mmCIF file of C-alpha atoms in Angstrom:
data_model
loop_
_atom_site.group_PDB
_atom_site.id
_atom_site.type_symbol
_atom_site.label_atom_id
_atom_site.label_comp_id
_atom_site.label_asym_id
_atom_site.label_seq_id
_atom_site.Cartn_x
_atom_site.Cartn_y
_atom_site.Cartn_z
ATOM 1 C CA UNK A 1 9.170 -13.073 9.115
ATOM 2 C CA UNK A 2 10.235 -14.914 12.016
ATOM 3 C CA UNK A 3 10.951 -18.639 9.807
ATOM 4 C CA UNK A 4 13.598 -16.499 7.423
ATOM 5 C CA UNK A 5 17.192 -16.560 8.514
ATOM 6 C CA UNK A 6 18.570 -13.426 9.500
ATOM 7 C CA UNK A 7 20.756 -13.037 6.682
ATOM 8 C CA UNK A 8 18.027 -13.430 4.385
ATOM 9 C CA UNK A 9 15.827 -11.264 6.450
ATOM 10 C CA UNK A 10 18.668 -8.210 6.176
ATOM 11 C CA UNK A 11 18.365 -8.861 2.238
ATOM 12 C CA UNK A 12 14.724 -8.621 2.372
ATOM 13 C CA UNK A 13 14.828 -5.226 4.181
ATOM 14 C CA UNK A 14 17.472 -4.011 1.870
ATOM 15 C CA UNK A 15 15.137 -4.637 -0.938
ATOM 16 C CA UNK A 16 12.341 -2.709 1.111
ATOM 17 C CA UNK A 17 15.194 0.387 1.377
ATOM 18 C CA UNK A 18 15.887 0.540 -2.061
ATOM 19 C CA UNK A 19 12.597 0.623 -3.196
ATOM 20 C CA UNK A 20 11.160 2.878 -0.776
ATOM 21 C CA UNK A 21 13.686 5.406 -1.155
ATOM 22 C CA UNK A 22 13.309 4.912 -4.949
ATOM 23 C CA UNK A 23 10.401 7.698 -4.888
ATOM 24 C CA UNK A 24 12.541 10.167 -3.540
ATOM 25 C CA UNK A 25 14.868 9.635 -6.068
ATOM 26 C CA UNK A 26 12.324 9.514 -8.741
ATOM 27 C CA UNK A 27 11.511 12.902 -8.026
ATOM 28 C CA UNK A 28 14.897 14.258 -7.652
ATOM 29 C CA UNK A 29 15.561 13.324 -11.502
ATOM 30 C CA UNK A 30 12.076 14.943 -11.955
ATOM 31 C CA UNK A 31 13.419 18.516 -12.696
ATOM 32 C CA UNK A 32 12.165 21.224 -15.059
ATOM 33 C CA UNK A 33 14.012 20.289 -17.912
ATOM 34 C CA UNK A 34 12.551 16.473 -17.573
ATOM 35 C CA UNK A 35 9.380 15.363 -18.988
ATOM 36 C CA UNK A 36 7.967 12.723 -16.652
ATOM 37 C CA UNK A 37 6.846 10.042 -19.715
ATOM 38 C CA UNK A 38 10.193 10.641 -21.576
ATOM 39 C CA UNK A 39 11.831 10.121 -17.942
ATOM 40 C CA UNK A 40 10.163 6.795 -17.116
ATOM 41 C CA UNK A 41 11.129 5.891 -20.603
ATOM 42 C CA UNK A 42 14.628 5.922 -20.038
ATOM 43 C CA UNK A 43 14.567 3.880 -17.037
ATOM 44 C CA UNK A 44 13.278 1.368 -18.917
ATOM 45 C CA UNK A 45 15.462 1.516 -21.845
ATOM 46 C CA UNK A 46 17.966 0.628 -19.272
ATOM 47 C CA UNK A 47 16.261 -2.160 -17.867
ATOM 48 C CA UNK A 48 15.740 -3.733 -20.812
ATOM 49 C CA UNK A 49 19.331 -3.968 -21.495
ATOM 50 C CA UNK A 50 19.542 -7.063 -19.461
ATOM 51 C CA UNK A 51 17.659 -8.987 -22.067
ATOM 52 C CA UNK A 52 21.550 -9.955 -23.310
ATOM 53 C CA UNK A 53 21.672 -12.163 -20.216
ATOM 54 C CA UNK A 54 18.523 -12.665 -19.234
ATOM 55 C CA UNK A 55 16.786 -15.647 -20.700
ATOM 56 C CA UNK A 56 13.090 -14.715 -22.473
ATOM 57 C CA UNK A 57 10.699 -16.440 -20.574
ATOM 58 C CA UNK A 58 8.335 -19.117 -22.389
ATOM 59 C CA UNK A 59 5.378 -17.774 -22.735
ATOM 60 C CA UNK A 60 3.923 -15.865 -25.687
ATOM 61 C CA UNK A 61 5.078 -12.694 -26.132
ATOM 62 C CA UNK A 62 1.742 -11.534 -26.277
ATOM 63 C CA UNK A 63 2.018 -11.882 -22.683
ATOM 64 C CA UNK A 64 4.969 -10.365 -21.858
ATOM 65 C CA UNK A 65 3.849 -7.419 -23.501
ATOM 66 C CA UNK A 66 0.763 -6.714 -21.721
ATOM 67 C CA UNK A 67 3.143 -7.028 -18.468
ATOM 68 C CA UNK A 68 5.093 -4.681 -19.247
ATOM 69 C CA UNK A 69 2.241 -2.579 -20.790
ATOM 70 C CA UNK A 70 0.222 -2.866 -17.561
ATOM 71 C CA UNK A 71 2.896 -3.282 -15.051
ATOM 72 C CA UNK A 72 5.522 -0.766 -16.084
ATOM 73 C CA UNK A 73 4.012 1.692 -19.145
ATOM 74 C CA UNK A 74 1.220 2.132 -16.887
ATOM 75 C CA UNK A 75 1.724 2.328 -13.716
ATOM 76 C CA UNK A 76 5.488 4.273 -13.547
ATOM 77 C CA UNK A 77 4.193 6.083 -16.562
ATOM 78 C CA UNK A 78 1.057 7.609 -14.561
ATOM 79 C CA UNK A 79 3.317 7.733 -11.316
ATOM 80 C CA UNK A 80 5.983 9.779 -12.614
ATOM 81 C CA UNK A 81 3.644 12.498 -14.295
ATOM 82 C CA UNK A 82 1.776 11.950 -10.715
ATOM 83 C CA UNK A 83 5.144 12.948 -8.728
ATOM 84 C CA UNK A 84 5.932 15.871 -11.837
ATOM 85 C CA UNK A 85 2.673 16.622 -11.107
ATOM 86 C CA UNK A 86 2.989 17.578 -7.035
ATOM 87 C CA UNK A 87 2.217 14.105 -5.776
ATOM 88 C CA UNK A 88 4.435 14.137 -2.488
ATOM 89 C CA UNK A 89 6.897 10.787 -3.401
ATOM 90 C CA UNK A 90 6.732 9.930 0.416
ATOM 91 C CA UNK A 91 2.575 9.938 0.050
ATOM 92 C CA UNK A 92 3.251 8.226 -3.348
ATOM 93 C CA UNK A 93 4.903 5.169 -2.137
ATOM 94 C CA UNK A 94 1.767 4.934 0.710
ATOM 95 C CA UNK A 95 -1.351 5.317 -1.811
ATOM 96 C CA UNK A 96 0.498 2.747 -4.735
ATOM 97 C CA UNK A 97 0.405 -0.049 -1.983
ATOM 98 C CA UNK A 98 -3.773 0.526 -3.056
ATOM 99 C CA UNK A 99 -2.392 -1.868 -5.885
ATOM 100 C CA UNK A 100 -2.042 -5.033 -3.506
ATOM 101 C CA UNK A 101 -6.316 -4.641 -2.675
ATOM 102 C CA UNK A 102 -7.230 -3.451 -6.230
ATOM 103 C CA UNK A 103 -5.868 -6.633 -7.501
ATOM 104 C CA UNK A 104 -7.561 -8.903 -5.238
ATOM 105 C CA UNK A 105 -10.788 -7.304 -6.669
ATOM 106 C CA UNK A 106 -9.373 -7.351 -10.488
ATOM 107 C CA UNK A 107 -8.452 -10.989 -9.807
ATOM 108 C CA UNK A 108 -11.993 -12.128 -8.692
ATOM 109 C CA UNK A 109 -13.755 -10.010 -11.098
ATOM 110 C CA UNK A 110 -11.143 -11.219 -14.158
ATOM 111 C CA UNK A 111 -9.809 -15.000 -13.203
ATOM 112 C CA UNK A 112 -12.725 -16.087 -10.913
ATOM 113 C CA UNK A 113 -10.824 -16.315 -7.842
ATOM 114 C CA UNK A 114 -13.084 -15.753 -4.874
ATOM 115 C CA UNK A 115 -11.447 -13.951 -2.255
ATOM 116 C CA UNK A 116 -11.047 -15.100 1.353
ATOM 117 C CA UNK A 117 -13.240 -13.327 4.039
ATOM 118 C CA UNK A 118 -9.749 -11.605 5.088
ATOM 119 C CA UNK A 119 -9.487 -10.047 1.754
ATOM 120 C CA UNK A 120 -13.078 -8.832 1.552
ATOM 121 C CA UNK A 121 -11.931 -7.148 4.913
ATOM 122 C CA UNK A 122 -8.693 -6.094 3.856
ATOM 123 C CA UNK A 123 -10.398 -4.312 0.378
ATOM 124 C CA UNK A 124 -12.822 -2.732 2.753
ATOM 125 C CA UNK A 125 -10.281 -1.352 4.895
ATOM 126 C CA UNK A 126 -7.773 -0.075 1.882
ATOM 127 C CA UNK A 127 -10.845 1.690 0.540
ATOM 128 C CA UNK A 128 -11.569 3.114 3.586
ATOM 129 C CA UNK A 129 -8.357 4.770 4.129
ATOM 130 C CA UNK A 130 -7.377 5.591 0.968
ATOM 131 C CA UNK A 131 -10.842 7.602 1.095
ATOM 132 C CA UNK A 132 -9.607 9.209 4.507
ATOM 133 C CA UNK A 133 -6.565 10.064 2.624
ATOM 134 C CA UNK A 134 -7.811 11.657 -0.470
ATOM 135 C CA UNK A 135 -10.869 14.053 1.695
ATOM 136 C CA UNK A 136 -7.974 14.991 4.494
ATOM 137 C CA UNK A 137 -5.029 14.944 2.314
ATOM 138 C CA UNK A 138 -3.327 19.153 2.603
ATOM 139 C CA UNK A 139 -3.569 21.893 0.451
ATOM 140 C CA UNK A 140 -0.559 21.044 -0.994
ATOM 141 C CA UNK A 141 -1.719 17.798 -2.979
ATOM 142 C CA UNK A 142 -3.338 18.072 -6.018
ATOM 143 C CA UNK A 143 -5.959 15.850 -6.088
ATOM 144 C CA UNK A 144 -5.234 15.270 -9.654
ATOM 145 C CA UNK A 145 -2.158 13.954 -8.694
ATOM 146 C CA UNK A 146 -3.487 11.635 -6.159
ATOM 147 C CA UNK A 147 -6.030 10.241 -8.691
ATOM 148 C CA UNK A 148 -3.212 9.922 -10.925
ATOM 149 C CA UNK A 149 -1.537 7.817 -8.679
ATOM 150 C CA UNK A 150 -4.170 5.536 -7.866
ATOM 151 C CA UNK A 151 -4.893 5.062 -11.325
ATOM 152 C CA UNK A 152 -0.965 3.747 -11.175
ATOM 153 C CA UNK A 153 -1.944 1.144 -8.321
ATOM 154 C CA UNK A 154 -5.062 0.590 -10.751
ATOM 155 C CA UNK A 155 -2.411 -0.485 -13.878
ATOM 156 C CA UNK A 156 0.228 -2.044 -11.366
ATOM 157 C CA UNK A 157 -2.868 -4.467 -10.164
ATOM 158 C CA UNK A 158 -3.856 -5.495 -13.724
ATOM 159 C CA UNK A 159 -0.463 -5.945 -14.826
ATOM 160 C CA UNK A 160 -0.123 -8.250 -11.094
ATOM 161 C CA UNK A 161 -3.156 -10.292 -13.158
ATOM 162 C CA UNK A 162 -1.719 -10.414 -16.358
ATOM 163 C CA UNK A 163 1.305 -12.060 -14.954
ATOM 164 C CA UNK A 164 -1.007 -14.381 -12.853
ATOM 165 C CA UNK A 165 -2.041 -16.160 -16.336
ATOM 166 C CA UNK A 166 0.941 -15.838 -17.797
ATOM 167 C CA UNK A 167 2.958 -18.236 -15.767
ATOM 168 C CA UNK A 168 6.109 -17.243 -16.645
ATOM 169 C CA UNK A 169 9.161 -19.803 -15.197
ATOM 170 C CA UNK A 170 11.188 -16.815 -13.786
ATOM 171 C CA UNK A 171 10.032 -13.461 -12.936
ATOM 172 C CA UNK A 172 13.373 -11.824 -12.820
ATOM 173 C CA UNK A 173 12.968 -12.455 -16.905
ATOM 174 C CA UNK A 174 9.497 -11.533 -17.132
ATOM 175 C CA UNK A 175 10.900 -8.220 -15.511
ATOM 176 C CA UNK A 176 13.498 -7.956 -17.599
ATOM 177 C CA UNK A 177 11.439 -8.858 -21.064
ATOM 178 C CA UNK A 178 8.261 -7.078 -20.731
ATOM 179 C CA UNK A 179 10.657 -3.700 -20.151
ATOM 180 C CA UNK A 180 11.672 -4.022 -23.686
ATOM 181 C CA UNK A 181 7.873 -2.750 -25.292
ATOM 182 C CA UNK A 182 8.020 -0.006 -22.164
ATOM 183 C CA UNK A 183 10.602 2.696 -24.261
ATOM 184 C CA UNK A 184 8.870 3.210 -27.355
ATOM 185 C CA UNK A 185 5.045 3.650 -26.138
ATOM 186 C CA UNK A 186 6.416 6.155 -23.220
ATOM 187 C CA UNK A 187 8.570 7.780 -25.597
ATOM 188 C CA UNK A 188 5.764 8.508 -28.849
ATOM 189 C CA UNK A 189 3.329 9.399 -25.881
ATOM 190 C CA UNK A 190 6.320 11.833 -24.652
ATOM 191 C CA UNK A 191 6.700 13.545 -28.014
ATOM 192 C CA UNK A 192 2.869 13.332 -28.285
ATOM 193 C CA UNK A 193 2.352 15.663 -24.735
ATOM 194 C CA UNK A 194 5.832 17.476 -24.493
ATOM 195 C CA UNK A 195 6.411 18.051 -28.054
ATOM 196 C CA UNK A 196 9.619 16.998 -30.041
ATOM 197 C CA UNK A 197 11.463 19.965 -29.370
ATOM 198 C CA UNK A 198 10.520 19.941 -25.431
ATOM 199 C CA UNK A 199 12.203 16.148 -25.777
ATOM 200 C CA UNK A 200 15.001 16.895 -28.069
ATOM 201 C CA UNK A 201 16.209 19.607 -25.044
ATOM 202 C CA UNK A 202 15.238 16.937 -22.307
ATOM 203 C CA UNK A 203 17.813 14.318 -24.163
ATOM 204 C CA UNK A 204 20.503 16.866 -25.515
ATOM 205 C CA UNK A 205 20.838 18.433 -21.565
ATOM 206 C CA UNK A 206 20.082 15.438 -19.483
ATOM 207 C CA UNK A 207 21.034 17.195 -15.651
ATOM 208 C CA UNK A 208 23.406 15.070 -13.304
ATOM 209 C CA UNK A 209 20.436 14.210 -11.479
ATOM 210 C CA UNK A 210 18.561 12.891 -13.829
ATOM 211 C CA UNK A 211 21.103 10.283 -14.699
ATOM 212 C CA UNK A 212 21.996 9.367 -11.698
ATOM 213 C CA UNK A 213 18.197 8.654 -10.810
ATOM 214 C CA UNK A 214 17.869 6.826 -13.699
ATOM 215 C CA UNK A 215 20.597 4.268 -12.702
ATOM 216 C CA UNK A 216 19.495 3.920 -9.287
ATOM 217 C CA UNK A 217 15.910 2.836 -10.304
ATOM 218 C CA UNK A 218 17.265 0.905 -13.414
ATOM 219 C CA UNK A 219 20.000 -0.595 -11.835
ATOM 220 C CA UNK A 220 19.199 -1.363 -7.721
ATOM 221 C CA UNK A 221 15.733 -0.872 -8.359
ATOM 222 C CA UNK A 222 14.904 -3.129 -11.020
ATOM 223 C CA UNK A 223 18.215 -5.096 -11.655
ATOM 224 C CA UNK A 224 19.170 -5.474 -8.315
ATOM 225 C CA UNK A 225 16.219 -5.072 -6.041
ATOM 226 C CA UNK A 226 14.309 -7.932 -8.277
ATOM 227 C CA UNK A 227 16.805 -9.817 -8.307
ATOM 228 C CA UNK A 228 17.435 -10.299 -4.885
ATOM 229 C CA UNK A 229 13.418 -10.479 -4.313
ATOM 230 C CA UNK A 230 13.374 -13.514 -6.377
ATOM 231 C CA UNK A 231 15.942 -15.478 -5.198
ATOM 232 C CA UNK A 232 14.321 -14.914 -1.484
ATOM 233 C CA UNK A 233 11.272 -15.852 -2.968
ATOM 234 C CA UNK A 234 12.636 -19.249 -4.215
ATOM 235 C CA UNK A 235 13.967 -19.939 -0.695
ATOM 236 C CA UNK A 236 11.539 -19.150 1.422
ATOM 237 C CA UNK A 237 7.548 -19.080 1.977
ATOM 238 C CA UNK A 238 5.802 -16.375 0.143
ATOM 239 C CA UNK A 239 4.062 -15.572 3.568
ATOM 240 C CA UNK A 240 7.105 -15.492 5.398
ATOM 241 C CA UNK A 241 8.909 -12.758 2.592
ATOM 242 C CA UNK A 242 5.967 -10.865 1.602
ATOM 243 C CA UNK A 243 5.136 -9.181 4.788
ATOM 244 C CA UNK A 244 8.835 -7.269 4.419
ATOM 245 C CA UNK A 245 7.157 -4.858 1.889
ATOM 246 C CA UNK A 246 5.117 -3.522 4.190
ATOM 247 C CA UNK A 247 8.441 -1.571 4.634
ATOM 248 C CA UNK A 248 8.488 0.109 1.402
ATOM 249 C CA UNK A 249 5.695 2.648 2.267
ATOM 250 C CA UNK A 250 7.151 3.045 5.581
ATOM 251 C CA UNK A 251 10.865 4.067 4.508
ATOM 252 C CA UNK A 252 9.317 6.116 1.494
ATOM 253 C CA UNK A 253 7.477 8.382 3.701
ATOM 254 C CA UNK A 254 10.487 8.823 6.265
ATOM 255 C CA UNK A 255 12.866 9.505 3.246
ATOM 256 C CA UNK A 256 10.616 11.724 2.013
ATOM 257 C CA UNK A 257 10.546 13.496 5.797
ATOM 258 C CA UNK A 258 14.430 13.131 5.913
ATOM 259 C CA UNK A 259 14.938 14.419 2.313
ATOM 260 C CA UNK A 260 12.325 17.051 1.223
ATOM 261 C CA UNK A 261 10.758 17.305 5.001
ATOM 262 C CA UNK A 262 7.585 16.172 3.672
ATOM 263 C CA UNK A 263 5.221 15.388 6.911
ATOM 264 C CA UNK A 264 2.073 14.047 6.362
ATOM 265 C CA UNK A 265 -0.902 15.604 8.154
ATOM 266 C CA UNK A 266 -3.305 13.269 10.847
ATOM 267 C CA UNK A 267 -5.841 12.490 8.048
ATOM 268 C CA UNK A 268 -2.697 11.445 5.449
ATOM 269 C CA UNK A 269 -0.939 9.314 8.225
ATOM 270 C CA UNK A 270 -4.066 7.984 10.063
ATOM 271 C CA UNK A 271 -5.648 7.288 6.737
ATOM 272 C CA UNK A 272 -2.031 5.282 5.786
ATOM 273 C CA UNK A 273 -2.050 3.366 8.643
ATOM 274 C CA UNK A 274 -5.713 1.872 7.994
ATOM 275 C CA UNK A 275 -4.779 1.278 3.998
ATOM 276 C CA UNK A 276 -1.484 -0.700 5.124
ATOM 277 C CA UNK A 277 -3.927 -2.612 7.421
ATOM 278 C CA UNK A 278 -5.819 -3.109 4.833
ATOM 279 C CA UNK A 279 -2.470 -4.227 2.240
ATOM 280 C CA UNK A 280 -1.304 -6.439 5.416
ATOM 281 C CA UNK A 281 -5.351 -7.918 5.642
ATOM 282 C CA UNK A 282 -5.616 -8.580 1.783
ATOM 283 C CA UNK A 283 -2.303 -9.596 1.068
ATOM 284 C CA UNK A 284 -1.356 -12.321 4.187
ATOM 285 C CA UNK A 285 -5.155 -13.458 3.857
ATOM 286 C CA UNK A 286 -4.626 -15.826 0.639
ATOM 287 C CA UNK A 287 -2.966 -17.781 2.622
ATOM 288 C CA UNK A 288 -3.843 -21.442 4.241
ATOM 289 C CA UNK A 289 -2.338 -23.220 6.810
ATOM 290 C CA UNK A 290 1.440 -23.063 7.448
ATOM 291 C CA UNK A 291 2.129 -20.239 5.601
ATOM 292 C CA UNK A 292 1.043 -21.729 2.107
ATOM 293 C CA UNK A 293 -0.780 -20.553 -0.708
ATOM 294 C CA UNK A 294 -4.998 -21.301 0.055
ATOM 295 C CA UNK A 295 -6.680 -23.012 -2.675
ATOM 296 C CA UNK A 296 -7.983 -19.977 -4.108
ATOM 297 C CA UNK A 297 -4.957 -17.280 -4.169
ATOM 298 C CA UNK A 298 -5.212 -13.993 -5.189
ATOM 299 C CA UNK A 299 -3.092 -11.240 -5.060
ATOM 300 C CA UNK A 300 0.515 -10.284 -3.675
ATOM 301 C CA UNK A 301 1.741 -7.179 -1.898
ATOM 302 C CA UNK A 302 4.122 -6.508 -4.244
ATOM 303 C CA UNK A 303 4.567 -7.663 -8.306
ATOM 304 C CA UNK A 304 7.295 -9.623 -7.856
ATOM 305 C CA UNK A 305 5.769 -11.601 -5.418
ATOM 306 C CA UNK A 306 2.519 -12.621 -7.719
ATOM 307 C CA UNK A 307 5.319 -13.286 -10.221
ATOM 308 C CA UNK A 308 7.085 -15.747 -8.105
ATOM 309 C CA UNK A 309 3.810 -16.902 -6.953
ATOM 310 C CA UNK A 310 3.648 -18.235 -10.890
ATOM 311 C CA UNK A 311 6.541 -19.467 -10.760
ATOM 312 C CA UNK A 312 6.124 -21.530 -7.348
ATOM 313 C CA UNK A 313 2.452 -22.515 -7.154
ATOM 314 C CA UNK A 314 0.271 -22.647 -10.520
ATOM 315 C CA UNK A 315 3.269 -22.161 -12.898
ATOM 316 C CA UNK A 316 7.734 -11.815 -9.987
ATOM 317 C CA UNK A 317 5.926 -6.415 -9.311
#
């Protein structure tokens, strides 16, 4: 972090604010009245407005859909029934960050890129304490709802492949595009679960909270928070930018505190600290000397950094 500028370096926290506080706000709009699927589904109607300004990136839309299939159907659709579900959002934001060491596995296993010896560590040591956080976790997880959540990380970290081989030009648009096939499967799989009239109530008496959730993760969360990832991205090392979302987790878990008062217990934070260990170890260990990409890269700690990783090295989240 030390070779970014400090204004730069403010911008790159801000981005690590709004998106760790974005689980606490995804589970304010998370009332009784709000199916989770049909939720996520209108965050991503949103999103996809953008498309009017956004240029489509060139690659075949075949691509762009599995992103956004992966990357967003998948992982915020099994996240938000995780949080409806009991999944603490300050835990949440911790036990998604599994995502960064999942995909250096799903990488080597799917595009043949053997890890570094610092990733083999680093998956080791995510494993480790995401185990130490799913046997100590308290009484007042589900365990459902953590497995739910991992199997988020689990989408997030194919979708961070998919966009590997894509190699889209700009991951702001691949953002922006692949949201456009989210709506429709969340919103059939919505009526599916819930049941149309359970939907028709959800749409017909949306609560203040729910819209005002949905613009903050459609609008500074995706629209803004991407956007500003991006651009710091094109102006800086990926090493030097990428170690700022270690943050997310962090202010997650304290918003949560702040918010709902969620603490975690010794196993939940002691377990955290070695999975971010591990995320640091796995994510910072693709990297060669002077900060650039080794000849064999793998994954990012966070989407839009694999997708800007496309853009900068072989072709966002």
């Amino acid at each position: 972090m030390g070779d970014v500028p400090l204004k730069d370096s403010l911008l790159a926290t801000l981005v690590a604010v709004i998106w760790g506080v974005n689980f606490v706000v995804i589970d304010a709009g998370l009332d009784d009245d709000m199916p989770p699927l049909l939720f996520a589904a209108l965050r991503f109607a949103v999103v996809s407005l953008a498309v009017v300004v956004v240029a489509r990136p060139a690659v075949a839309f075949r691509q762009v859909a599995l992103v956004g299939l992966f990357m967003s159907v998948g992982q915020f659709g099994l996240l938000y029934s995780a949080l409806a579900m009991g999944m603490p959002p300050g835990l949440a934001s911790l036990v998604l960050q599994a995502q960064v060491v999942l995909t250096v596995v799903f990488a080597a296993v799917r595009l043949a890129e053997r890890p570094t010896g610092a990733q083999v560590v680093g998956v080791v040591l995510g494993a480790v304490g995401l185990g130490v956080v799913a046997l100590g976790r308290s009484a007042a997880t589900p365990l459902l709802a953590l497995l739910v959540t991992v199997a988020a990380a689990a989408s997030w970290a194919c979708g961070n492949v998919v966009a590997r081989r894509a190699g889209a030009a700009s991951g702001f648009g691949l953002t922006v595009w692949s949201a456009t096939v989210v709506p429709v499967p969340l919103l059939v799989l919505s009526l599916l679960l819930d049941g149309p009239a359970e939907v028709g109530h959800a749409l017909t008496s949306l609560s203040l909270a729910a819209v005002l959730s949905t613009a903050y993760t459609a609008v500074l969360a995706s629209w803004v928070g991407y956007g500003i990832w991006n651009s710091l991205l094109a102006r800086h090392r990926t090493s030097a930018v990428v170690p700022f979302t270690l943050l997310v987790p962090l202010v997650g878990m304290v918003s949560a505190w702040l918010v709902l008062e969620e603490v975690p217990n010794a196993a939940e934070a002691g377990g955290g600290v070695v999975l971010l260990l591990g995320v640091a170890t796995a994510a910072l260990g693709r990297f060669g000397p002077g900060g650039r990409p080794g000849p064999q890269p793998a994954s990012a700690a966070y989407s839009a950094a694999v997708e800007e990783r496309v853009d900068a090295v072989p072709g966002r989240r």
